[in-house]
Amino acid sequence: MVEPGTGRILALAASKKYGSNKGGAKKGPRTTYNLPVDVKHGGGLGLQAGSTFKVYTLATALGEGWRFDQGFDTPGAFSPASGYRDCAGRGVNSPGTTIHNAGGEGEGGPHSISTGTWKSVNIFFMMLEQKVGLCDVVRTARKLGIARADGKPLREVPTFTLGVNEMDPLTVAASFASFAARGRYCRPIAVLEIIERDGRRTPIPPSCRQAIEPEVADAVNHVLQGVFTEGTMRGQDIGRPAAGKTGTNNGYTSAWFAGYTPDLAAAVSVGDIRGSYKCPLRGVEIGGRYYGSVQGATLPGPIWVESMSRALRDTEPRGFHGPDMGRFGGGHTPGLEDAEDRERGERGDDDRSEARGRRRFERNLFDGLWPPWDRPGHRDRNRWDQDRWDQDRRDQDRRDQDRRDRGRENQGREDQGGRGDRPPWLPPGLW
């Protein structure tokens, strides 16, 4: 656990007690490795971080002008055969590799950077990384304190966004704390003061730097809060605003959850130190409970929830700084709303209607008031042209007409002389 804005290490924990096993045995309930940290500080080689690394692709995309509802269609399988270069300019394509989504689902579909994050869609993030640039994503991660647990250079490969690099929990927690601190990264510190034997005191100040724009960090926080309400951690929360990302590695070799509030950040990793590929998390008993497979939300997530709930019980809840909706709000993903309608119909529930209503309001407000190239904070005029704007408006008009034809609640009420009831997510002053 790390304090955002200072880097102070507030807690380190491992499931093995520190010390030697009987007879010097390598296997047993004890270890002489400081497992939550990297090799340089006495730790192990780390575990692959999995989908927690998607946050660096998300942050890069938002920094380059992408919007919350902006996205694209994805195939059922993807091969990184072209378009990937490392920071030395070398092509690192892998045409012989085929990427699937978690669980190996063959069905693709449209995703925005919000829904792609909430559902942790592998193929979407492979394609997004390709669009924004692999090196740009690597640079974002480095600025936010990411370094391999074994001290070796980061592997700059297409699957970087899927967390192929081995990490330690402390490094990941300190990195995620940067988002809570509005983009300010602080090196984790355990020693706060040195007291000489003569009583002289030397305080150790935080070592911090602004790694990414505060507004970009705010936008990342906005998306990652949806992981709890719309995504892989839906149904698990700590009773206060929080943001985070699950991580489950290929073959269930390791599982992660990293998350934060404005006051505290923490990362949890689960894996077998005998060798994650040799001993995957399938058909295992952990803490007296059997798991057919361990995923980020099935064990690391609950550990994070319980730990953070207790650690923050005497801290007054507070929210994150809101995102600049003029810069990040709106956007369009062709076919996404229809796909969400079908998905909700197949599930037979409408639990997500409030959140989707909020997103529609934001998109309509910021897409409808001015053309994209004139929006506040928009820094790349060449991204849009008049044809795209006209098509967006035609698509929106068609969706509005479809909703009116189906007689959905609160749609088209203005034509009937009233607006209907105010949706619970809409501020009273705007209704």
C-alpha positions as MATLAB code, in Angstrom:
seq = 'MVEPGTGRILALAASKKYGSNKGGAKKGPRTTYNLPVDVKHGGGLGLQAGSTFKVYTLATALGEGWRFDQGFDTPGAFSPASGYRDCAGRGVNSPGTTIHNAGGEGEGGPHSISTGTWKSVNIFFMMLEQKVGLCDVVRTARKLGIARADGKPLREVPTFTLGVNEMDPLTVAASFASFAARGRYCRPIAVLEIIERDGRRTPIPPSCRQAIEPEVADAVNHVLQGVFTEGTMRGQDIGRPAAGKTGTNNGYTSAWFAGYTPDLAAAVSVGDIRGSYKCPLRGVEIGGRYYGSVQGATLPGPIWVESMSRALRDTEPRGFHGPDMGRFGGGHTPGLEDAEDRERGERGDDDRSEARGRRRFERNLFDGLWPPWDRPGHRDRNRWDQDRWDQDRRDQDRRDQDRRDRGRENQGREDQGGRGDRPPWLPPGLW';
ca = [
       0.000    0.000    0.000;
       1.317    3.407   -1.036;
       0.194    6.935   -0.213;
      -0.528    8.976   -3.355;
       1.374   12.228   -3.571;
       4.192   11.186   -1.233;
       5.157    7.614   -2.126;
       5.116    6.575    1.523;
       4.897    2.800    1.879;
       2.124    2.177    4.393;
       2.002   -1.625    4.230;
       3.751   -4.633    2.705;
       2.396   -8.156    3.134;
       2.984  -11.672    1.817;
       1.260  -14.990    2.432;
       4.529  -16.644    3.461;
       6.232  -15.826    6.733;
       9.784  -14.576    6.564;
      12.536  -17.017    7.513;
      14.146  -20.350    6.673;
      12.284  -23.641    6.417;
      13.269  -26.623    8.527;
      16.460  -28.276    7.376;
      17.040  -25.467    4.883;
      14.351  -26.842    2.564;
      13.502  -24.628   -0.386;
       9.810  -25.496   -0.192;
       7.743  -24.716    2.869;
       5.693  -22.056    4.665;
       8.608  -19.613    4.954;
      10.774  -17.666    2.546;
      13.775  -15.372    2.791;
      12.559  -13.329   -0.186;
      10.747  -10.047    0.400;
       8.067  -11.021   -2.105;
       6.151   -7.698   -2.424;
       9.234   -5.857   -3.754;
      11.722   -6.199   -6.608;
      15.014   -8.086   -6.723;
      17.035   -4.966   -5.911;
      15.261   -4.763   -2.553;
      15.412   -8.443   -1.712;
      12.356   -9.634   -3.588;
      11.725  -12.303   -6.182;
      11.507  -12.191   -9.950;
       7.910  -10.978   -9.897;
       4.833  -12.138  -11.796;
       3.508  -11.068  -15.178;
       1.214   -8.112  -14.523;
      -1.512   -9.103  -16.978;
      -4.259   -6.673  -17.868;
      -3.271   -4.152  -15.194;
      -0.923   -2.845  -17.931;
      -3.873   -1.835  -20.091;
      -4.060    1.360  -18.037;
      -0.890    2.637  -19.722;
      -2.399    2.189  -23.166;
      -5.561    3.879  -21.891;
      -3.571    6.833  -20.491;
      -1.595    7.141  -23.726;
      -4.743    7.184  -25.854;
      -6.429    9.801  -23.686;
      -3.282   11.918  -23.793;
      -3.315   11.729  -27.586;
      -6.871   12.997  -27.923;
      -9.127    9.942  -27.655;
     -12.527   10.357  -26.019;
     -14.467    8.195  -23.580;
     -16.985    6.896  -26.131;
     -14.542    6.700  -29.038;
     -13.593    3.254  -30.315;
     -13.808    0.754  -33.135;
     -14.952   -2.706  -34.140;
     -12.815   -5.708  -33.187;
     -12.444   -9.159  -34.751;
     -12.749  -12.469  -32.934;
      -8.998  -13.065  -33.157;
      -6.053  -10.779  -33.864;
      -2.486  -11.261  -35.066;
       0.039   -8.460  -34.395;
       1.556   -8.890  -37.846;
       2.317   -5.227  -38.551;
       2.382   -1.748  -37.050;
       4.450   -2.363  -33.909;
       7.835   -0.698  -33.345;
       9.844   -0.508  -30.143;
      11.462    2.697  -28.884;
      14.592    1.960  -30.914;
      12.487    2.032  -34.072;
      12.778   -1.698  -34.705;
       9.809   -3.636  -35.997;
       8.691   -6.105  -33.328;
       5.701   -7.581  -35.123;
       4.695  -11.147  -34.340;
       2.731  -12.557  -37.301;
       2.814  -16.065  -35.856;
       0.951  -15.015  -32.695;
      -2.833  -15.066  -32.399;
      -4.503  -13.079  -29.635;
      -7.901  -13.982  -28.185;
     -10.004  -12.364  -25.516;
     -10.119  -13.770  -21.994;
     -11.491  -17.297  -21.988;
     -10.773  -17.663  -25.702;
     -14.078  -16.250  -26.941;
     -14.157  -16.122  -30.722;
     -16.721  -13.337  -31.007;
     -15.505   -9.800  -31.576;
     -17.544   -6.603  -31.625;
     -17.408   -2.826  -31.173;
     -15.821   -1.280  -28.087;
     -15.009    2.220  -26.913;
     -12.000    2.941  -24.714;
     -14.425    2.910  -21.771;
     -16.205   -0.384  -22.494;
     -12.976   -1.975  -23.690;
     -11.406   -1.135  -20.326;
     -14.361   -2.220  -18.224;
     -14.576   -5.578  -19.989;
     -10.774   -5.859  -20.274;
     -10.925   -6.767  -23.956;
      -7.526   -8.084  -25.070;
      -7.997   -7.615  -28.801;
      -9.300   -4.077  -28.377;
      -6.202   -3.083  -26.415;
      -3.831   -4.780  -28.837;
      -5.399   -2.743  -31.622;
      -5.480    0.464  -29.556;
      -1.789    0.030  -28.728;
      -1.109   -0.360  -32.427;
      -3.008    2.856  -33.192;
      -1.364    5.048  -30.528;
       2.077    3.468  -30.888;
       3.794    0.769  -28.837;
       6.688    3.056  -27.926;
       4.320    5.770  -26.719;
       2.684    3.238  -24.374;
       6.078    2.053  -23.099;
       7.148    5.642  -22.460;
       3.957    6.337  -20.531;
       4.576    3.281  -18.341;
       8.172    4.284  -17.686;
       7.170    7.833  -16.742;
       4.737    6.306  -14.256;
       7.483    4.315  -12.557;
       7.163    0.952  -14.301;
      10.315   -1.209  -14.245;
      10.690   -4.992  -14.273;
      11.080   -6.760  -10.932;
      14.264   -8.508  -12.099;
      15.894   -5.233  -13.129;
      16.103   -6.144  -16.804;
      14.855   -3.775  -19.544;
      11.149   -3.805  -20.234;
      10.111   -6.165  -23.011;
       8.860   -3.862  -25.765;
       6.691   -6.319  -27.658;
       3.117   -6.155  -29.011;
       1.768   -7.922  -25.912;
       3.199   -5.171  -23.687;
      -0.350   -3.904  -23.106;
      -1.402   -7.389  -21.942;
       1.177   -7.319  -19.150;
       3.887   -9.650  -20.402;
       6.499   -8.039  -18.102;
       7.133   -9.491  -14.644;
       6.346   -6.993  -11.901;
       6.305   -6.692   -8.124;
       3.270   -5.355   -6.214;
       5.056   -2.337   -4.711;
       6.121   -0.970   -8.091;
       2.618   -1.407   -9.493;
       0.982    0.174   -6.418;
       3.276    3.213   -6.618;
       2.539    3.545  -10.327;
      -1.242    3.402   -9.851;
      -0.909    5.905   -6.999;
       0.196    8.387   -9.670;
      -3.298    8.422  -11.135;
      -4.772    9.133   -7.700;
      -2.278   12.018   -7.343;
      -3.445   13.498  -10.661;
      -0.459   12.268  -12.648;
       2.252   12.938  -10.072;
       4.557    9.932   -9.624;
       6.436    9.510   -6.350;
       9.139    6.920   -5.775;
       8.067    4.581   -2.966;
       9.892    5.339    0.284;
      10.068    3.329    3.516;
      12.388    5.610    5.535;
      10.897    8.964    6.455;
      13.571   10.269    8.812;
      17.094    9.485    9.981;
      17.873   10.198   13.639;
      21.558   10.409   14.563;
      22.772    9.153   17.933;
      23.333   12.741   18.982;
      19.660   13.475   18.298;
      20.059   15.262   14.981;
      17.161   14.578   12.629;
      17.343   14.379    8.847;
      13.940   14.122    7.191;
      13.702   12.229    3.904;
      11.474   14.259    1.578;
       9.311   12.658   -1.106;
      10.869   12.248   -4.537;
       8.099   13.138   -6.978;
       7.636   14.365  -10.521;
       4.700   15.194  -12.780;
       4.597   12.132  -15.027;
       1.437   12.824  -17.054;
      -0.951   15.750  -17.369;
      -3.334   16.141  -14.401;
      -6.273   16.232  -16.818;
      -5.224   12.936  -18.405;
      -4.972   11.329  -14.962;
      -8.463   12.639  -14.145;
      -9.765   11.025  -17.326;
      -8.079    7.704  -16.477;
      -9.679    7.815  -13.021;
     -13.069    8.441  -14.601;
     -12.773    5.330  -16.787;
     -11.251    3.078  -14.116;
     -14.042    3.850  -11.653;
     -16.295    2.053  -14.115;
     -14.403   -1.196  -13.501;
     -16.347   -1.394  -10.206;
     -19.727   -0.362  -11.588;
     -19.679   -1.677  -15.168;
     -16.780   -4.064  -15.500;
     -14.792   -6.969  -14.133;
     -15.141   -5.875  -10.478;
     -18.853   -5.159  -10.705;
     -20.529   -6.010   -7.383;
     -17.363   -5.492   -5.328;
     -16.650   -2.118   -3.794;
     -15.304   -0.442   -0.662;
     -18.136    1.999   -0.038;
     -16.295    5.031   -1.402;
     -15.023    6.282   -4.777;
     -12.337    3.929   -6.068;
     -10.704    3.043   -9.370;
      -8.689    0.047  -10.485;
      -7.930   -2.713  -12.960;
      -7.982   -6.495  -12.825;
      -5.289   -8.653  -14.380;
      -5.483  -12.342  -15.319;
      -2.639  -13.928  -17.241;
      -2.830  -16.397  -20.089;
      -3.292  -19.902  -18.727;
      -4.074  -18.504  -15.255;
      -0.371  -18.279  -14.475;
      -0.935  -15.276  -12.211;
      -3.693  -12.878  -11.219;
      -3.681   -9.248  -10.092;
      -5.778   -6.394   -8.898;
      -4.398   -2.870   -8.610;
      -6.539    0.040   -7.488;
      -6.708    3.230   -5.531;
      -8.717    5.984   -3.909;
      -7.557    9.604   -3.642;
      -5.931    8.637   -0.317;
      -4.434    5.184   -0.824;
      -3.236    2.831   -3.571;
      -2.609   -0.910   -3.362;
      -1.742   -3.825   -5.631;
      -2.351   -7.521   -5.020;
      -0.689  -10.317   -7.001;
      -1.320  -14.052   -6.673;
       0.942  -16.688   -8.172;
       3.124  -19.663   -7.378;
       6.752  -18.705   -6.688;
       7.867  -22.206   -7.690;
       7.158  -21.096  -11.258;
       3.967  -19.520  -12.556;
       3.912  -21.505  -15.820;
       5.009  -24.694  -14.100;
       2.352  -24.284  -11.401;
      -0.604  -22.317  -12.840;
      -3.575  -21.231  -10.747;
      -5.929  -23.964  -11.958;
      -7.518  -26.528   -9.660;
      -5.779  -25.091   -6.593;
      -6.661  -24.711   -2.920;
      -5.777  -21.347   -1.419;
      -6.640  -20.374    2.134;
      -8.762  -23.483    2.561;
     -10.886  -22.743   -0.505;
     -10.821  -24.564   -3.844;
     -10.519  -22.555   -7.080;
     -11.060  -24.079  -10.496;
      -9.109  -21.093  -11.798;
      -7.966  -17.844  -10.223;
      -8.766  -14.592  -11.994;
      -8.138  -11.000  -11.022;
     -11.648  -10.502   -9.666;
     -11.966  -13.871   -7.883;
      -9.107  -13.620   -5.351;
      -6.817  -10.568   -5.762;
      -9.889   -8.316   -6.064;
     -11.539   -9.495   -2.825;
      -8.188   -9.289   -0.994;
      -7.849   -5.707   -2.204;
     -11.409   -4.846   -1.172;
     -11.014   -6.234    2.358;
      -7.573   -4.709    2.881;
      -8.497   -1.265    1.579;
     -11.775   -1.218    3.505;
      -9.937   -1.781    6.771;
      -7.050    0.540    5.967;
      -9.405    3.427    5.144;
     -12.041    2.919    7.832;
     -10.837    6.003    9.778;
     -10.357    8.134    6.644;
     -13.122   10.409    5.451;
     -14.271    9.384    1.949;
     -13.611   11.819   -0.861;
     -14.034   11.721   -4.591;
     -11.692   12.118   -7.516;
     -11.234   15.326   -9.432;
     -13.751   15.254  -12.275;
     -12.591   14.924  -15.902;
     -12.604   17.727  -18.448;
     -15.651   16.632  -20.436;
     -14.988   19.269  -23.079;
     -11.761   17.471  -23.875;
     -12.611   13.838  -23.135;
     -16.396   13.590  -23.232;
     -18.337   12.260  -26.186;
     -16.889   10.382  -29.128;
     -18.481    7.685  -31.241;
     -18.046    3.934  -31.728;
     -20.031    2.617  -34.719;
     -22.405   -0.167  -33.698;
     -21.667   -0.011  -29.967;
     -25.105    1.004  -28.742;
     -26.826   -1.665  -30.809;
     -24.407   -4.273  -29.449;
     -25.073   -3.157  -25.882;
     -28.826   -3.331  -26.490;
     -28.485   -6.900  -27.735;
     -26.256   -7.873  -24.818;
     -28.663   -6.417  -22.288;
     -31.591   -8.126  -23.959;
     -29.809  -11.481  -23.886;
     -29.120  -11.056  -20.170;
     -32.709  -10.037  -19.563;
     -31.789   -7.099  -17.343;
     -31.460   -3.344  -17.583;
     -29.060   -2.737  -14.726;
     -26.723   -0.689  -16.859;
     -29.319    1.714  -18.226;
     -28.419    4.467  -15.763;
     -24.725    4.421  -16.657;
     -25.493    4.213  -20.371;
     -27.888    7.120  -19.992;
     -25.120    9.145  -18.425;
     -22.775    8.346  -21.315;
     -25.457    9.249  -23.884;
     -26.084   12.562  -22.151;
     -22.361   13.377  -22.133;
     -21.982   12.429  -25.791;
     -25.075   14.353  -26.896;
     -24.045   17.407  -24.904;
     -20.492   17.604  -26.180;
     -21.069   16.200  -29.664;
     -24.165   18.297  -30.284;
     -23.069   21.763  -29.196;
     -20.157   22.212  -31.577;
     -18.166   20.381  -34.254;
     -15.333   18.236  -32.868;
     -12.568   20.519  -34.136;
     -14.009   23.422  -32.107;
     -14.489   21.585  -28.806;
     -12.732   22.991  -25.734;
      -9.366   21.375  -25.213;
      -9.315   19.620  -28.581;
      -5.714   19.745  -29.755;
      -5.787   17.870  -33.061;
      -7.975   19.421  -35.738;
      -6.784   17.019  -38.389;
      -8.392   14.101  -36.588;
     -11.836   15.103  -37.781;
     -13.415   16.330  -40.998;
     -16.859   17.476  -42.045;
     -17.834   14.116  -43.539;
     -17.194   12.370  -40.223;
     -19.226   14.996  -38.398;
     -22.156   14.628  -40.791;
     -22.092   10.842  -40.472;
     -22.005   11.055  -36.674;
     -25.064   13.294  -36.671;
     -26.958   11.003  -39.073;
     -26.157    8.010  -36.856;
     -27.307    9.904  -33.786;
     -30.544   11.018  -35.468;
     -31.257    7.414  -36.445;
     -30.691    6.173  -32.870;
     -32.899    8.930  -31.465;
     -35.682    8.008  -33.874;
     -35.353    4.321  -32.981;
     -35.705    5.135  -29.299;
     -38.783    7.264  -29.921;
     -40.342    4.537  -32.042;
     -39.845    1.997  -29.262;
     -41.473    4.361  -26.802;
     -38.629    4.232  -24.302;
     -39.115    5.998  -21.024;
     -38.029    9.645  -20.994;
     -37.312    9.626  -24.737;
     -39.203   12.090  -26.895;
     -41.111   13.487  -23.895;
     -40.251   17.029  -24.905;
     -42.354   16.633  -28.083;
     -45.281   15.612  -25.853;
     -45.049   18.748  -23.734;
     -42.914   17.407  -20.881;
     -39.472   16.065  -20.132;
     -40.399   13.166  -17.876;
     -38.709   12.388  -14.582;
     -35.153   13.578  -14.051;
     -32.712   10.655  -14.417;
     -30.866   10.092  -11.073;
     -27.448   10.641  -12.681;
     -28.340   14.077  -14.133;
     -27.579   17.138  -11.953;
     -30.806   18.963  -10.991;
     -29.497   22.224  -12.412;
     -29.363   20.712  -15.913;
     -32.973   19.373  -15.901;
];
